[in-house]
Amino acid sequence: MSMNSFWRSKFAWSNSRHNQWAECKKQYYFNNIKKYDGLPNDPGRELLWRLSELQKMPFLKGRLIHEAVKHQISNHNAGRGVDADIAKNFFLSQFDSTVKDMNLVITEAANGFPPGEKEINDIRKDGIKQIENFCNIIWNNYKGVRCLGHEKNEEFFLDGIKVRIKYDLLTEKDGMHVITDWKTGSSGFDDVDENIQIGTYFTWLNKTNGISAGMIKGEVVYLKSCDTEIAEKTDADIKKIEEFIKKDSAEMLSVRSEEDFPASPEPKRCIGCNFLSVCKEGKEVISSLKSQ
Ligand code: SF4
């Protein structure tokens, strides 16, 4: 079947797009191409847009922790203190109101696998703990540095290909730039190849801000354990990342028809897929699971 070409005009490589492409091409197709088929009020198109707004459970937790942290850093930058109670209350009220409507907003619930009460309580506790760790322990490490930006979307071009990044914190001290990513779990929202993600940060700082590789550090901070991993890269590493992004984009852009997007059904993946209700292969995998 032929497909629309509008998506090409909107194409931008990003780490999350790369992950979708690597996981299941059919999911990638629904999310990035099929959604732009037909006219805006076409019922099929509206359904895909609605489905693409569902949130996976780990994503919801990660997003709310990131938002709570973002507000606290903004408060700090405005001269007010970081307040763990405000951050925790924000998380709790948002989390509880989202979970109340879970069949409409949570992917797993909409797919017929609602999280149980114990799971919800565990996630709630985990979220609170991570916010406490950030406010009471982790944030102390950033008091003597200059904040250049936080929770920001940026874009740049590599040989005409648009590349999008989103970083959590960028700080500087004595010319050394540290670009930081808060990690809130080990799957879902955080299910990324850290090396590629961090490498893209280096490429952005180097390309658009002219900062040499030796004056950049990438940092991954696990809010659950307070562990930090530091990544350093050379100019040659940055070149490699650029080549990778160009090659990955060329592959994504070489598709011609719907057949170029095979499904990769797998129970865990399909239960957390926003498009399960419109995917034949996914539904087959789930119904064989239920009949076992
Ligand atoms: S339901 Fe499964 S096979 Fe279908 S698009 Fe989603 S992840 Fe891919």
Tab-separated table of C-alpha atoms and ligand atoms in Angstrom:
chain	number	residue	atom	x	y	z
A	1	MET	CA	0.000	0.000	0.000
A	2	SER	CA	1.250	3.462	-0.766
A	3	MET	CA	1.795	5.874	2.068
A	4	ASN	CA	1.722	9.591	2.578
A	5	SER	CA	4.886	11.599	2.169
A	6	PHE	CA	3.996	14.463	4.505
A	7	TRP	CA	5.990	12.841	7.327
A	8	ARG	CA	9.184	13.360	5.310
A	9	SER	CA	8.843	17.120	5.630
A	10	LYS	CA	8.651	16.710	9.396
A	11	PHE	CA	11.448	14.177	9.702
A	12	ALA	CA	13.894	14.686	12.540
A	13	TRP	CA	16.183	12.098	14.070
A	14	SER	CA	15.978	11.747	17.831
A	15	ASN	CA	17.010	9.148	20.347
A	16	SER	CA	13.405	8.200	21.047
A	17	ARG	CA	12.653	7.860	17.345
A	18	HIS	CA	15.710	5.640	17.037
A	19	ASN	CA	14.384	3.451	19.869
A	20	GLN	CA	10.947	3.106	18.269
A	21	TRP	CA	12.582	2.166	14.976
A	22	ALA	CA	14.808	-0.432	16.637
A	23	GLU	CA	11.969	-1.962	18.711
A	24	CYS	CA	9.035	-2.453	16.353
A	25	LYS	CA	8.822	-0.870	12.919
A	26	LYS	CA	5.049	-1.172	12.829
A	27	GLN	CA	4.754	0.860	16.032
A	28	TYR	CA	7.135	3.402	14.514
A	29	TYR	CA	4.935	3.519	11.406
A	30	PHE	CA	1.733	4.214	13.371
A	31	ASN	CA	3.446	6.859	15.448
A	32	ASN	CA	5.407	8.745	12.815
A	33	ILE	CA	3.771	8.119	9.428
A	34	LYS	CA	0.261	6.684	9.483
A	35	LYS	CA	-0.856	9.403	11.901
A	36	TYR	CA	-0.452	11.919	9.086
A	37	ASP	CA	-2.626	9.945	6.623
A	38	GLY	CA	-5.915	11.435	5.419
A	39	LEU	CA	-7.523	14.699	6.446
A	40	PRO	CA	-7.302	15.984	10.014
A	41	ASN	CA	-10.894	14.952	10.872
A	42	ASP	CA	-10.603	11.479	9.321
A	43	PRO	CA	-11.838	9.035	12.020
A	44	GLY	CA	-8.902	6.618	11.495
A	45	ARG	CA	-6.455	9.446	11.831
A	46	GLU	CA	-8.157	10.803	14.950
A	47	LEU	CA	-7.991	7.381	16.551
A	48	LEU	CA	-4.229	7.139	15.940
A	49	TRP	CA	-3.639	10.592	17.423
A	50	ARG	CA	-5.702	9.662	20.463
A	51	LEU	CA	-3.830	6.359	20.902
A	52	SER	CA	-0.467	8.058	20.552
A	53	GLU	CA	-1.307	10.194	23.579
A	54	LEU	CA	-1.693	7.212	25.926
A	55	GLN	CA	1.102	6.981	28.486
A	56	LYS	CA	2.898	3.832	29.543
A	57	MET	CA	3.109	3.358	33.308
A	58	PRO	CA	6.928	3.796	33.587
A	59	PHE	CA	6.717	6.799	31.276
A	60	LEU	CA	4.077	8.430	33.469
A	61	LYS	CA	6.235	8.021	36.574
A	62	GLY	CA	9.334	9.285	34.793
A	63	ARG	CA	7.543	12.274	33.298
A	64	LEU	CA	6.051	13.372	36.619
A	65	ILE	CA	9.370	13.032	38.462
A	66	HIS	CA	11.058	15.070	35.722
A	67	GLU	CA	8.364	17.736	35.981
A	68	ALA	CA	8.632	17.921	39.773
A	69	VAL	CA	12.425	18.255	39.490
A	70	LYS	CA	12.112	20.857	36.758
A	71	HIS	CA	9.890	23.067	38.934
A	72	GLN	CA	12.367	22.816	41.786
A	73	ILE	CA	15.329	23.807	39.617
A	74	SER	CA	13.322	26.762	38.278
A	75	ASN	CA	12.584	27.791	41.870
A	76	HIS	CA	16.263	27.526	42.742
A	77	ASN	CA	17.250	29.626	39.710
A	78	ALA	CA	14.692	32.253	40.741
A	79	GLY	CA	16.318	32.519	44.166
A	80	ARG	CA	13.798	30.391	46.033
A	81	GLY	CA	14.852	27.172	47.712
A	82	VAL	CA	14.260	23.607	46.641
A	83	ASP	CA	11.332	22.228	48.631
A	84	ALA	CA	10.906	18.448	48.814
A	85	ASP	CA	7.347	18.698	50.192
A	86	ILE	CA	6.102	20.842	47.321
A	87	ALA	CA	7.767	18.508	44.826
A	88	LYS	CA	6.261	15.406	46.447
A	89	ASN	CA	2.775	16.923	46.618
A	90	PHE	CA	2.973	17.848	42.961
A	91	PHE	CA	3.917	14.263	42.055
A	92	LEU	CA	1.193	12.732	44.241
A	93	SER	CA	-1.650	14.909	43.010
A	94	GLN	CA	-0.738	14.440	39.349
A	95	PHE	CA	-0.107	10.718	39.722
A	96	ASP	CA	-3.314	10.009	41.623
A	97	SER	CA	-5.523	11.991	39.278
A	98	THR	CA	-4.002	10.265	36.235
A	99	VAL	CA	-4.384	6.808	37.731
A	100	LYS	CA	-8.039	7.531	38.537
A	101	ASP	CA	-8.792	7.718	34.805
A	102	MET	CA	-6.384	4.971	33.901
A	103	ASN	CA	-8.499	3.263	31.249
A	104	LEU	CA	-8.436	6.445	29.225
A	105	VAL	CA	-4.855	7.553	29.778
A	106	ILE	CA	-2.622	4.615	30.740
A	107	THR	CA	-1.520	2.376	27.869
A	108	GLU	CA	-1.466	-0.904	29.787
A	109	ALA	CA	-4.952	-0.250	31.235
A	110	ALA	CA	-6.399	0.744	27.851
A	111	ASN	CA	-4.982	-2.529	26.501
A	112	GLY	CA	-6.804	-4.578	29.154
A	113	PHE	CA	-3.865	-4.986	31.552
A	114	PRO	CA	-4.494	-2.391	34.261
A	115	PRO	CA	-1.791	-2.204	36.924
A	116	GLY	CA	-2.956	-3.680	40.262
A	117	GLU	CA	-3.212	-1.782	43.507
A	118	LYS	CA	0.130	-3.100	44.771
A	119	GLU	CA	1.913	-2.052	41.606
A	120	ILE	CA	0.382	1.415	41.784
A	121	ASN	CA	1.419	1.789	45.426
A	122	ASP	CA	4.948	0.630	44.662
A	123	ILE	CA	5.264	3.155	41.835
A	124	ARG	CA	3.896	5.914	44.041
A	125	LYS	CA	6.405	5.082	46.798
A	126	ASP	CA	9.247	4.867	44.313
A	127	GLY	CA	8.354	8.247	42.822
A	128	ILE	CA	8.314	9.901	46.244
A	129	LYS	CA	11.651	8.326	47.171
A	130	GLN	CA	13.281	9.534	43.961
A	131	ILE	CA	12.037	13.079	44.520
A	132	GLU	CA	13.345	13.043	48.101
A	133	ASN	CA	16.706	11.812	46.849
A	134	PHE	CA	16.852	14.619	44.333
A	135	CYS	CA	15.892	17.407	46.746
A	136	ASN	CA	17.806	16.215	49.806
A	137	ILE	CA	20.941	14.614	48.347
A	138	ILE	CA	21.540	14.998	44.623
A	139	TRP	CA	20.793	18.686	44.224
A	140	ASN	CA	23.560	19.554	46.722
A	141	ASN	CA	26.084	18.552	44.044
A	142	TYR	CA	24.951	21.412	41.784
A	143	LYS	CA	25.112	24.344	44.154
A	144	GLY	CA	28.548	25.629	43.076
A	145	VAL	CA	28.051	25.409	39.321
A	146	ARG	CA	26.479	27.735	36.773
A	147	CYS	CA	23.166	26.488	35.332
A	148	LEU	CA	23.049	27.112	31.566
A	149	GLY	CA	19.733	25.415	30.997
A	150	HIS	CA	17.443	22.645	32.171
A	151	GLU	CA	14.742	20.432	30.664
A	152	LYS	CA	15.316	21.873	27.234
A	153	ASN	CA	14.577	20.780	23.701
A	154	GLU	CA	17.216	21.712	21.150
A	155	GLU	CA	17.801	20.941	17.519
A	156	PHE	CA	20.649	21.049	15.050
A	157	PHE	CA	21.442	19.804	11.549
A	158	LEU	CA	23.836	17.128	10.346
A	159	ASP	CA	24.233	17.204	6.549
A	160	GLY	CA	20.708	18.576	6.192
A	161	ILE	CA	19.152	16.089	8.643
A	162	LYS	CA	17.386	17.659	11.565
A	163	VAL	CA	18.412	16.177	14.918
A	164	ARG	CA	16.416	16.772	18.087
A	165	ILE	CA	17.701	16.389	21.611
A	166	LYS	CA	16.221	16.916	25.024
A	167	TYR	CA	18.501	17.265	28.016
A	168	ASP	CA	17.716	17.567	31.710
A	169	LEU	CA	20.460	19.868	32.976
A	170	LEU	CA	23.427	21.734	31.507
A	171	THR	CA	25.938	23.281	33.910
A	172	GLU	CA	29.348	24.864	33.617
A	173	LYS	CA	32.284	25.428	35.937
A	174	ASP	CA	35.690	26.774	34.854
A	175	GLY	CA	34.832	26.106	31.201
A	176	MET	CA	33.918	22.459	31.796
A	177	HIS	CA	30.386	21.713	30.564
A	178	VAL	CA	28.411	18.948	32.220
A	179	ILE	CA	25.243	17.750	30.521
A	180	THR	CA	23.058	15.631	32.743
A	181	ASP	CA	20.267	13.146	32.332
A	182	TRP	CA	18.099	12.084	35.299
A	183	LYS	CA	17.212	8.403	35.126
A	184	THR	CA	14.096	7.304	36.945
A	185	GLY	CA	14.012	3.595	36.199
A	186	SER	CA	15.424	0.862	34.088
A	187	SER	CA	12.662	0.353	31.535
A	188	GLY	CA	9.998	2.215	29.582
A	189	PHE	CA	10.686	5.898	29.728
A	190	ASP	CA	14.357	5.236	30.445
A	191	ASP	CA	14.687	2.400	28.023
A	192	VAL	CA	17.287	4.116	25.912
A	193	ASP	CA	20.746	3.361	24.711
A	194	GLU	CA	22.564	5.742	27.007
A	195	ASN	CA	25.662	5.760	24.902
A	196	ILE	CA	23.785	7.072	21.877
A	197	GLN	CA	21.791	9.556	23.921
A	198	ILE	CA	24.832	10.980	25.706
A	199	GLY	CA	26.808	10.947	22.464
A	200	THR	CA	24.120	13.099	20.859
A	201	TYR	CA	24.522	15.656	23.662
A	202	PHE	CA	28.244	15.863	22.942
A	203	THR	CA	27.546	16.316	19.239
A	204	TRP	CA	25.070	19.122	19.919
A	205	LEU	CA	27.406	21.017	22.279
A	206	ASN	CA	30.275	20.577	19.864
A	207	LYS	CA	28.392	21.470	16.666
A	208	THR	CA	26.246	24.356	17.823
A	209	ASN	CA	28.272	25.797	20.681
A	210	GLY	CA	31.781	25.030	19.427
A	211	ILE	CA	32.773	23.341	22.685
A	212	SER	CA	35.590	20.830	22.267
A	213	ALA	CA	35.055	17.232	23.322
A	214	GLY	CA	37.597	17.579	26.153
A	215	MET	CA	35.549	20.334	27.791
A	216	ILE	CA	32.331	18.283	27.935
A	217	LYS	CA	31.253	15.598	30.335
A	218	GLY	CA	28.095	13.556	30.008
A	219	GLU	CA	26.449	12.509	33.228
A	220	VAL	CA	23.726	9.992	33.986
A	221	VAL	CA	22.247	10.305	37.470
A	222	TYR	CA	20.034	7.537	38.837
A	223	LEU	CA	17.518	9.197	41.132
A	224	LYS	CA	16.616	5.888	42.741
A	225	SER	CA	20.112	4.929	43.940
A	226	CYS	CA	21.820	8.353	43.682
A	227	ASP	CA	24.525	6.663	41.559
A	228	THR	CA	26.195	8.756	38.896
A	229	GLU	CA	27.911	7.620	35.728
A	230	ILE	CA	30.240	9.963	33.895
A	231	ALA	CA	30.902	9.684	30.166
A	232	GLU	CA	33.831	11.285	28.382
A	233	LYS	CA	34.244	11.313	24.626
A	234	THR	CA	36.901	12.198	22.094
A	235	ASP	CA	36.537	14.064	18.789
A	236	ALA	CA	36.683	10.659	17.083
A	237	ASP	CA	33.756	9.427	19.234
A	238	ILE	CA	31.721	12.479	18.222
A	239	LYS	CA	32.450	11.707	14.545
A	240	LYS	CA	31.269	8.145	15.107
A	241	ILE	CA	27.995	9.324	16.654
A	242	GLU	CA	27.444	11.695	13.723
A	243	GLU	CA	28.006	8.841	11.274
A	244	PHE	CA	25.619	6.659	13.243
A	245	ILE	CA	22.847	9.283	13.196
A	246	LYS	CA	23.291	9.832	9.451
A	247	LYS	CA	23.196	6.114	8.712
A	248	ASP	CA	20.180	5.517	10.977
A	249	SER	CA	18.324	8.442	9.364
A	250	ALA	CA	19.154	7.215	5.849
A	251	GLU	CA	17.627	3.850	6.765
A	252	MET	CA	14.484	5.480	8.185
A	253	LEU	CA	14.152	7.635	5.072
A	254	SER	CA	14.666	4.771	2.603
A	255	VAL	CA	11.211	3.265	3.271
A	256	ARG	CA	8.793	3.171	0.346
A	257	SER	CA	5.602	1.431	1.487
A	258	GLU	CA	3.767	-0.063	4.446
A	259	GLU	CA	5.568	-3.383	3.820
A	260	ASP	CA	8.785	-1.772	4.981
A	261	PHE	CA	7.437	-1.722	8.543
A	262	PRO	CA	7.211	-5.312	9.805
A	263	ALA	CA	5.643	-5.938	13.210
A	264	SER	CA	7.849	-7.319	15.985
A	265	PRO	CA	5.228	-8.680	18.363
A	266	GLU	CA	6.386	-9.714	21.795
A	267	PRO	CA	3.973	-9.933	24.772
A	268	LYS	CA	5.638	-7.422	27.081
A	269	ARG	CA	6.186	-4.922	24.290
A	270	CYS	CA	2.641	-5.224	22.891
A	271	ILE	CA	0.969	-4.856	26.326
A	272	GLY	CA	2.767	-1.505	26.600
A	273	CYS	CA	2.169	-0.483	22.971
A	274	ASN	CA	-0.162	2.434	22.303
A	275	PHE	CA	-1.321	0.847	19.043
A	276	LEU	CA	-2.226	-2.660	20.228
A	277	SER	CA	-5.938	-2.100	19.551
A	278	VAL	CA	-5.243	-1.486	15.843
A	279	CYS	CA	-2.450	-4.039	15.338
A	280	LYS	CA	-3.311	-7.516	14.045
A	281	GLU	CA	0.023	-9.123	15.002
A	282	GLY	CA	-0.037	-7.599	18.474
A	283	LYS	CA	-3.608	-8.783	19.115
A	284	GLU	CA	-2.649	-12.312	18.032
A	285	VAL	CA	0.229	-12.426	20.482
A	286	ILE	CA	-1.971	-11.177	23.317
A	287	SER	CA	-4.849	-13.548	22.603
A	288	SER	CA	-2.486	-16.539	22.567
A	289	LEU	CA	-1.203	-15.285	25.920
A	290	LYS	CA	-4.732	-15.141	27.334
A	291	SER	CA	-5.654	-18.617	26.097
A	292	GLN	CA	-2.610	-20.204	27.748
B	1	SF4	S1	1.158	-4.169	19.185
B	1	SF4	FE1	3.175	-5.133	19.221
B	1	SF4	S2	3.563	-5.752	17.092
B	1	SF4	FE2	1.870	-4.288	17.068
B	1	SF4	S3	2.805	-2.323	16.692
B	1	SF4	FE3	2.676	-2.549	18.889
B	1	SF4	S4	4.615	-3.437	19.541
B	1	SF4	FE4	4.452	-3.715	17.328
